[in-house]
Amino acid sequence: MFIDKSICLLDIMGNWTSCCSYTSPLSRRKDVNGAINEFPQEGEESVGNLQHISEREHDDWNTDPSVHPKVATIFLERSKVENGLTRKQSQSQIVDFRSLKKSSSCSTIYLDDSTVSQPNLKNTVKCVALAIYYHIKNRTSERQIEIFDEKLHPLTRDRVPDNYDVHSPEHRQIYKFVRTLFNAAQLTAECAIITLVYLERLLTYAEVDITPANWKRIVLGAILLASKVWDDQAVWNVDYCQILKDITVEDMNELERQFLEMLQFNINVPSSVYAKYYFDLRSLAEDNELTFPAEPLSKERAKKLEAMSRVFEDKITAEFLKNGIKKWSSLDNISSSTIARKSIAILS
């Protein structure tokens, strides 16, 4: 069953005019008991039982982790749940029984090569897979939408088992699926973080849960969209069909279209939100003993760091000279208008 919808534009006179029309399928959701319910659209403003972005309450911004930089990420909250209860670490459990971390010495310097602007690809993908794992494991309901159901839209020609929606996948299985897509499409670590942002935005906007029955198609849709938004040379839908041999281009196009509709075409990711997800992923890794490895500083890396430091030093020097300040000027001689200071330094 399909319902005709129109995309409307507001002209300069304040009137709504239709510029094009398309059809959107009814949302089909499956409850915990397995019954499939169809939700008809209410009014002409909403598509697929989803609010239009203009209809959303302003308060939603304060509760949406994919938009608000201070709202806790969903995956980090669910990772703290064990058997339906929130885990609380007592003082007696703070002792760290993990293997000792590598420390720098006079002969060797170890660096964490993962930064917020250039995350480590392998470890970031592992952390994103772990976040998806906790989303599935600690889900609170079984809300589903037809386009993501793997039984109705299989990714392979192999027969989908009858209990495909019963057993939750392990972290290793999720990581293998995501890593295969990222390696084949040559995607970046930043794209993995954007993928997780879109996934949680979908769960918030479309009111759907990621379950054993739909996690692959939800992740695929999020990766597909993130790669096009983030990477300069995006992977085409037909390229994903070369990776997943049995999926059709028409299926990929429909998955992308409905994913965008459910996001209400909101694909913007503020830098503050991106940074929040990056550091929450690092916190998740630390909580699950999935640490980012420290690499020894090589001569080539040291030369690059030295060159970067020299460029920054030259920039600071040029700024000082522009303001009439010498690099070796005493702090006492710098006027308060140039730099704020509480009192004159006294050295004994």
Short mmCIF file of C-alpha atoms in Angstrom, two decimals:
data_model
loop_
_atom_site.label_atom_id
_atom_site.label_comp_id
_atom_site.label_asym_id
_atom_site.label_seq_id
_atom_site.Cartn_x
_atom_site.Cartn_y
_atom_site.Cartn_z
CA MET A 1 0.00 0.00 0.00
CA PHE A 2 1.42 3.39 -0.96
CA ILE A 3 0.27 6.89 -0.16
CA ASP A 4 1.02 9.83 -2.44
CA LYS A 5 2.88 12.68 -0.82
CA SER A 6 3.97 16.10 -2.04
CA ILE A 7 7.09 18.05 -1.26
CA CYS A 8 6.05 21.64 -0.62
CA LEU A 9 7.97 24.87 -0.79
CA LEU A 10 7.14 28.21 0.86
CA ASP A 11 7.12 31.01 -1.73
CA ILE A 12 7.81 34.67 -1.05
CA MET A 13 4.07 35.34 -0.57
CA GLY A 14 3.90 32.83 2.27
CA ASN A 15 1.93 30.24 0.29
CA TRP A 16 2.76 26.54 0.14
CA THR A 17 3.29 25.24 -3.38
CA SER A 18 3.96 21.69 -4.50
CA CYS A 19 7.04 21.19 -6.65
CA CYS A 20 7.11 17.40 -6.95
CA SER A 21 5.50 14.29 -5.58
CA TYR A 22 6.63 10.85 -4.60
CA THR A 23 5.30 7.77 -2.87
CA SER A 24 6.33 6.48 0.50
CA PRO A 25 5.54 3.05 1.93
CA LEU A 26 3.69 2.64 5.19
CA SER A 27 5.92 1.88 8.16
CA ARG A 28 5.58 -1.70 9.32
CA ARG A 29 6.69 -2.35 12.87
CA LYS A 30 6.95 -5.67 14.71
CA ASP A 31 6.19 -5.76 18.42
CA VAL A 32 7.79 -8.05 20.98
CA ASN A 33 5.28 -10.82 20.29
CA GLY A 34 6.11 -10.82 16.59
CA ALA A 35 2.88 -9.22 15.37
CA ILE A 36 3.33 -6.79 12.50
CA ASN A 37 1.46 -3.51 12.78
CA GLU A 38 0.98 -0.92 10.08
CA PHE A 39 0.94 2.72 11.17
CA PRO A 40 -0.98 5.01 8.82
CA GLN A 41 0.33 8.49 8.31
CA GLU A 42 -1.43 11.24 10.20
CA GLY A 43 -2.09 14.34 8.14
CA GLU A 44 -0.29 15.46 5.04
CA GLU A 45 2.72 16.83 6.88
CA SER A 46 4.34 13.58 7.99
CA VAL A 47 5.89 10.82 5.89
CA GLY A 48 6.11 7.19 7.00
CA ASN A 49 4.77 7.94 10.51
CA LEU A 50 7.73 10.29 11.03
CA GLN A 51 7.58 13.90 12.03
CA HIS A 52 8.80 16.42 9.50
CA ILE A 53 11.74 18.45 10.75
CA SER A 54 9.50 21.53 10.92
CA GLU A 55 7.05 19.63 13.16
CA ARG A 56 9.59 18.53 15.75
CA GLU A 57 9.38 20.20 19.13
CA HIS A 58 12.26 22.47 20.02
CA ASP A 59 12.78 20.47 23.22
CA ASP A 60 13.86 17.47 21.15
CA TRP A 61 17.17 19.21 20.56
CA ASN A 62 17.93 19.01 24.28
CA THR A 63 17.48 15.22 24.34
CA ASP A 64 19.03 14.20 21.00
CA PRO A 65 22.63 12.96 21.48
CA SER A 66 23.34 13.15 17.74
CA VAL A 67 22.65 16.90 17.74
CA HIS A 68 23.23 18.25 21.25
CA PRO A 69 26.89 18.13 22.35
CA LYS A 70 26.07 17.72 26.06
CA VAL A 71 23.50 14.92 25.84
CA ALA A 72 24.96 11.52 26.74
CA THR A 73 25.42 9.11 23.85
CA ILE A 74 23.00 6.19 23.81
CA PHE A 75 25.66 3.51 23.30
CA LEU A 76 27.68 4.62 26.32
CA GLU A 77 24.60 4.53 28.54
CA ARG A 78 23.64 1.06 27.30
CA SER A 79 27.16 -0.24 27.77
CA LYS A 80 26.75 0.36 31.51
CA VAL A 81 23.67 -1.86 31.71
CA GLU A 82 24.08 -5.46 32.93
CA ASN A 83 21.04 -7.75 33.25
CA GLY A 84 18.71 -4.78 33.10
CA LEU A 85 20.52 -2.92 35.89
CA THR A 86 23.03 -0.10 35.63
CA ARG A 87 26.49 -1.19 36.67
CA LYS A 88 28.05 0.84 39.46
CA GLN A 89 31.73 0.47 40.11
CA SER A 90 32.57 0.41 43.82
CA GLN A 91 35.84 1.45 45.37
CA SER A 92 36.88 -2.20 45.75
CA GLN A 93 36.54 -2.70 41.98
CA ILE A 94 38.76 0.17 40.90
CA VAL A 95 41.92 -1.96 40.94
CA ASP A 96 43.17 -2.35 37.39
CA PHE A 97 44.04 -5.98 36.61
CA ARG A 98 44.89 -5.33 32.97
CA SER A 99 48.32 -5.72 31.49
CA LEU A 100 50.75 -2.94 32.14
CA LYS A 101 50.80 -0.10 29.66
CA LYS A 102 53.94 0.75 27.75
CA SER A 103 55.83 3.68 29.20
CA SER A 104 58.38 5.93 27.57
CA SER A 105 62.03 5.66 28.51
CA CYS A 106 65.26 7.40 27.60
CA SER A 107 65.69 5.17 24.55
CA THR A 108 62.07 4.77 23.41
CA ILE A 109 59.13 7.15 23.34
CA TYR A 110 55.61 5.74 22.93
CA LEU A 111 52.85 7.82 21.38
CA ASP A 112 49.10 7.33 21.15
CA ASP A 113 48.75 7.82 17.42
CA SER A 114 44.96 8.30 17.55
CA THR A 115 43.63 11.85 17.79
CA VAL A 116 40.20 13.41 17.40
CA SER A 117 41.17 14.78 13.98
CA GLN A 118 42.98 11.62 12.82
CA PRO A 119 41.62 8.57 14.70
CA ASN A 120 43.23 5.17 14.38
CA LEU A 121 41.14 3.28 11.80
CA LYS A 122 41.36 -0.26 13.18
CA ASN A 123 40.64 0.67 16.79
CA THR A 124 37.89 3.13 15.87
CA VAL A 125 36.08 0.47 13.83
CA LYS A 126 36.44 -1.95 16.76
CA CYS A 127 34.92 0.59 19.13
CA VAL A 128 32.04 1.39 16.76
CA ALA A 129 31.33 -2.34 16.43
CA LEU A 130 31.36 -2.61 20.22
CA ALA A 131 28.89 0.30 20.49
CA ILE A 132 26.57 -1.47 18.03
CA TYR A 133 26.94 -4.66 20.06
CA TYR A 134 25.69 -2.93 23.21
CA HIS A 135 22.87 -1.33 21.26
CA ILE A 136 21.64 -4.80 20.28
CA LYS A 137 22.39 -6.58 23.55
CA ASN A 138 20.80 -4.02 25.88
CA ARG A 139 17.88 -2.91 23.72
CA THR A 140 14.67 -2.18 25.59
CA SER A 141 12.13 -3.08 22.87
CA GLU A 142 11.76 -4.72 19.45
CA ARG A 143 10.51 -1.88 17.24
CA GLN A 144 11.30 -2.57 13.59
CA ILE A 145 10.73 -1.09 10.14
CA GLU A 146 10.29 -3.24 7.07
CA ILE A 147 13.12 -1.81 4.93
CA PHE A 148 15.70 -2.99 7.49
CA ASP A 149 14.32 -6.50 8.00
CA GLU A 150 16.90 -8.97 6.67
CA LYS A 151 14.25 -11.63 6.10
CA LEU A 152 12.31 -9.35 3.75
CA HIS A 153 15.43 -7.76 2.20
CA PRO A 154 18.25 -10.33 2.45
CA LEU A 155 21.83 -9.28 1.78
CA THR A 156 22.79 -12.68 0.36
CA ARG A 157 21.11 -15.46 -1.59
CA ASP A 158 21.68 -17.86 1.28
CA ARG A 159 18.57 -18.92 3.12
CA VAL A 160 17.86 -16.75 6.14
CA PRO A 161 17.33 -19.04 9.16
CA ASP A 162 13.99 -18.99 10.93
CA ASN A 163 15.58 -17.85 14.19
CA TYR A 164 17.46 -14.98 12.53
CA ASP A 165 15.80 -12.50 14.89
CA VAL A 166 16.50 -14.41 18.11
CA HIS A 167 20.23 -14.60 18.77
CA SER A 168 22.20 -11.38 19.22
CA PRO A 169 25.46 -11.22 17.24
CA GLU A 170 28.79 -11.22 19.03
CA HIS A 171 31.15 -8.26 18.89
CA ARG A 172 33.53 -10.18 16.63
CA GLN A 173 30.77 -10.81 14.06
CA ILE A 174 29.76 -7.14 13.97
CA TYR A 175 33.38 -6.03 13.69
CA LYS A 176 34.00 -8.42 10.80
CA PHE A 177 30.98 -7.06 8.89
CA VAL A 178 31.92 -3.40 9.42
CA ARG A 179 35.62 -3.99 8.77
CA THR A 180 34.86 -5.75 5.48
CA LEU A 181 32.86 -2.77 4.23
CA PHE A 182 35.47 -0.24 5.38
CA ASN A 183 38.41 -2.14 3.89
CA ALA A 184 36.70 -2.81 0.56
CA ALA A 185 35.42 0.76 0.19
CA GLN A 186 38.63 2.28 1.65
CA LEU A 187 36.71 4.40 4.14
CA THR A 188 38.32 6.48 6.88
CA ALA A 189 38.09 6.31 10.66
CA GLU A 190 36.19 9.60 10.73
CA CYS A 191 33.53 7.96 8.58
CA ALA A 192 33.11 5.26 11.24
CA ILE A 193 32.32 7.90 13.87
CA ILE A 194 29.83 9.63 11.55
CA THR A 195 28.25 6.21 10.94
CA LEU A 196 27.58 5.82 14.66
CA VAL A 197 26.13 9.35 14.84
CA TYR A 198 23.68 8.60 12.01
CA LEU A 199 22.76 5.26 13.58
CA GLU A 200 21.80 6.86 16.88
CA ARG A 201 19.99 9.67 15.06
CA LEU A 202 17.95 7.03 13.24
CA LEU A 203 17.04 5.32 16.51
CA THR A 204 15.93 8.66 17.93
CA TYR A 205 14.03 10.05 14.94
CA ALA A 206 12.43 6.89 13.54
CA GLU A 207 11.78 5.25 16.92
CA VAL A 208 13.27 1.98 15.76
CA ASP A 209 15.49 -0.47 17.65
CA ILE A 210 18.56 -2.19 16.30
CA THR A 211 17.98 -5.92 16.71
CA PRO A 212 19.40 -9.24 15.45
CA ALA A 213 16.91 -9.05 12.55
CA ASN A 214 17.90 -5.64 11.19
CA TRP A 215 21.35 -4.64 12.45
CA LYS A 216 23.19 -5.40 9.19
CA ARG A 217 20.92 -3.28 7.00
CA ILE A 218 20.82 -0.42 9.50
CA VAL A 219 24.61 -0.39 9.71
CA LEU A 220 24.88 -0.65 5.93
CA GLY A 221 22.54 2.32 5.45
CA ALA A 222 24.47 4.40 7.99
CA ILE A 223 27.82 3.58 6.35
CA LEU A 224 26.42 4.30 2.90
CA LEU A 225 25.21 7.74 3.96
CA ALA A 226 28.25 8.62 6.07
CA SER A 227 30.65 7.78 3.25
CA LYS A 228 28.82 10.11 0.88
CA VAL A 229 28.62 12.97 3.36
CA TRP A 230 32.11 12.72 4.81
CA ASP A 231 34.46 11.47 2.09
CA ASP A 232 35.35 13.72 -0.84
CA GLN A 233 35.36 10.76 -3.22
CA ALA A 234 32.26 8.91 -2.12
CA VAL A 235 31.62 5.27 -2.93
CA TRP A 236 28.73 4.79 -5.35
CA ASN A 237 25.85 2.48 -4.55
CA VAL A 238 26.86 0.21 -7.39
CA ASP A 239 30.27 -0.20 -5.74
CA TYR A 240 28.65 -1.62 -2.62
CA CYS A 241 26.94 -4.14 -4.88
CA GLN A 242 30.43 -5.34 -5.85
CA ILE A 243 31.22 -5.85 -2.16
CA LEU A 244 27.89 -7.48 -1.29
CA LYS A 245 27.50 -9.57 -4.42
CA ASP A 246 23.84 -10.53 -4.01
CA ILE A 247 22.33 -7.12 -3.28
CA THR A 248 20.83 -5.06 -6.12
CA VAL A 249 21.37 -1.40 -6.92
CA GLU A 250 17.61 -0.81 -6.63
CA ASP A 251 17.66 -2.19 -3.08
CA MET A 252 20.62 0.05 -2.17
CA ASN A 253 18.88 3.09 -3.63
CA GLU A 254 15.68 2.37 -1.72
CA LEU A 255 17.61 1.77 1.51
CA GLU A 256 19.40 5.09 1.12
CA ARG A 257 16.20 6.99 0.26
CA GLN A 258 14.24 5.68 3.23
CA PHE A 259 17.21 6.14 5.58
CA LEU A 260 17.40 9.79 4.54
CA GLU A 261 13.67 10.24 5.03
CA MET A 262 13.85 8.76 8.51
CA LEU A 263 16.69 11.14 9.36
CA GLN A 264 14.39 13.89 8.03
CA PHE A 265 17.30 14.82 5.73
CA ASN A 266 19.25 16.06 8.74
CA ILE A 267 22.77 14.89 7.89
CA ASN A 268 24.61 17.73 9.63
CA VAL A 269 27.06 16.69 12.35
CA PRO A 270 28.45 19.57 14.45
CA SER A 271 32.12 19.37 15.33
CA SER A 272 31.26 19.35 19.05
CA VAL A 273 29.02 16.29 18.55
CA TYR A 274 31.73 14.54 16.53
CA ALA A 275 34.26 15.17 19.32
CA LYS A 276 31.80 13.91 21.95
CA TYR A 277 31.31 10.62 20.09
CA TYR A 278 35.07 10.22 19.61
CA PHE A 279 35.85 10.63 23.31
CA ASP A 280 32.87 8.49 24.35
CA LEU A 281 34.20 5.75 22.08
CA ARG A 282 37.55 6.02 23.84
CA SER A 283 35.77 5.79 27.19
CA LEU A 284 33.95 2.70 25.94
CA ALA A 285 37.25 1.18 24.86
CA GLU A 286 38.79 1.90 28.26
CA ASP A 287 35.82 0.36 30.11
CA ASN A 288 36.05 -2.81 28.00
CA GLU A 289 39.84 -3.13 28.06
CA LEU A 290 39.99 -2.26 24.38
CA THR A 291 42.78 0.27 24.67
CA PHE A 292 44.30 2.22 21.82
CA PRO A 293 47.85 0.88 21.47
CA ALA A 294 50.82 3.18 21.87
CA GLU A 295 53.32 3.04 19.03
CA PRO A 296 57.05 3.73 19.41
CA LEU A 297 58.18 7.07 18.02
CA SER A 298 60.10 6.54 14.79
CA LYS A 299 62.66 8.89 13.25
CA GLU A 300 60.27 9.80 10.42
CA ARG A 301 57.47 10.58 12.89
CA ALA A 302 59.84 12.63 15.04
CA LYS A 303 60.90 14.70 12.03
CA LYS A 304 57.27 15.40 11.14
CA LEU A 305 56.47 16.46 14.69
CA GLU A 306 59.54 18.70 14.77
CA ALA A 307 58.53 20.31 11.49
CA MET A 308 55.02 20.92 12.78
CA SER A 309 56.40 22.44 15.98
CA ARG A 310 58.70 24.70 13.99
CA VAL A 311 55.80 25.96 11.87
CA PHE A 312 53.75 26.71 14.98
CA GLU A 313 56.72 28.42 16.64
CA ASP A 314 57.25 30.62 13.58
CA LYS A 315 53.57 31.51 13.65
CA ILE A 316 53.75 32.57 17.30
CA THR A 317 56.94 34.56 16.64
CA ALA A 318 55.31 36.40 13.74
CA GLU A 319 52.32 37.20 15.95
CA PHE A 320 54.59 38.58 18.68
CA LEU A 321 56.54 40.73 16.24
CA LYS A 322 53.30 42.02 14.75
CA ASN A 323 52.23 43.21 18.20
CA GLY A 324 55.65 44.71 18.93
CA ILE A 325 56.61 42.06 21.47
CA LYS A 326 59.93 40.28 21.44
CA LYS A 327 60.09 36.56 22.13
CA TRP A 328 62.51 37.15 24.97
CA SER A 329 60.64 40.05 26.57
CA SER A 330 60.09 39.81 30.29
CA LEU A 331 56.56 39.09 31.41
CA ASP A 332 56.74 42.18 33.66
CA ASN A 333 57.25 44.41 30.61
CA ILE A 334 54.18 43.14 28.76
CA SER A 335 51.24 45.50 29.16
CA SER A 336 48.00 44.26 30.63
CA SER A 337 46.22 45.06 27.35
CA THR A 338 48.33 42.47 25.57
CA ILE A 339 48.11 39.67 28.10
CA ALA A 340 46.02 39.41 31.24
CA ARG A 341 47.97 38.72 34.44
CA LYS A 342 47.09 38.76 38.10
CA SER A 343 50.31 40.10 39.60
CA ILE A 344 54.00 40.64 38.94
CA ALA A 345 56.02 37.46 39.25
CA ILE A 346 58.46 37.38 42.15
CA LEU A 347 61.39 35.02 41.87
CA SER A 348 63.51 34.14 44.89
#
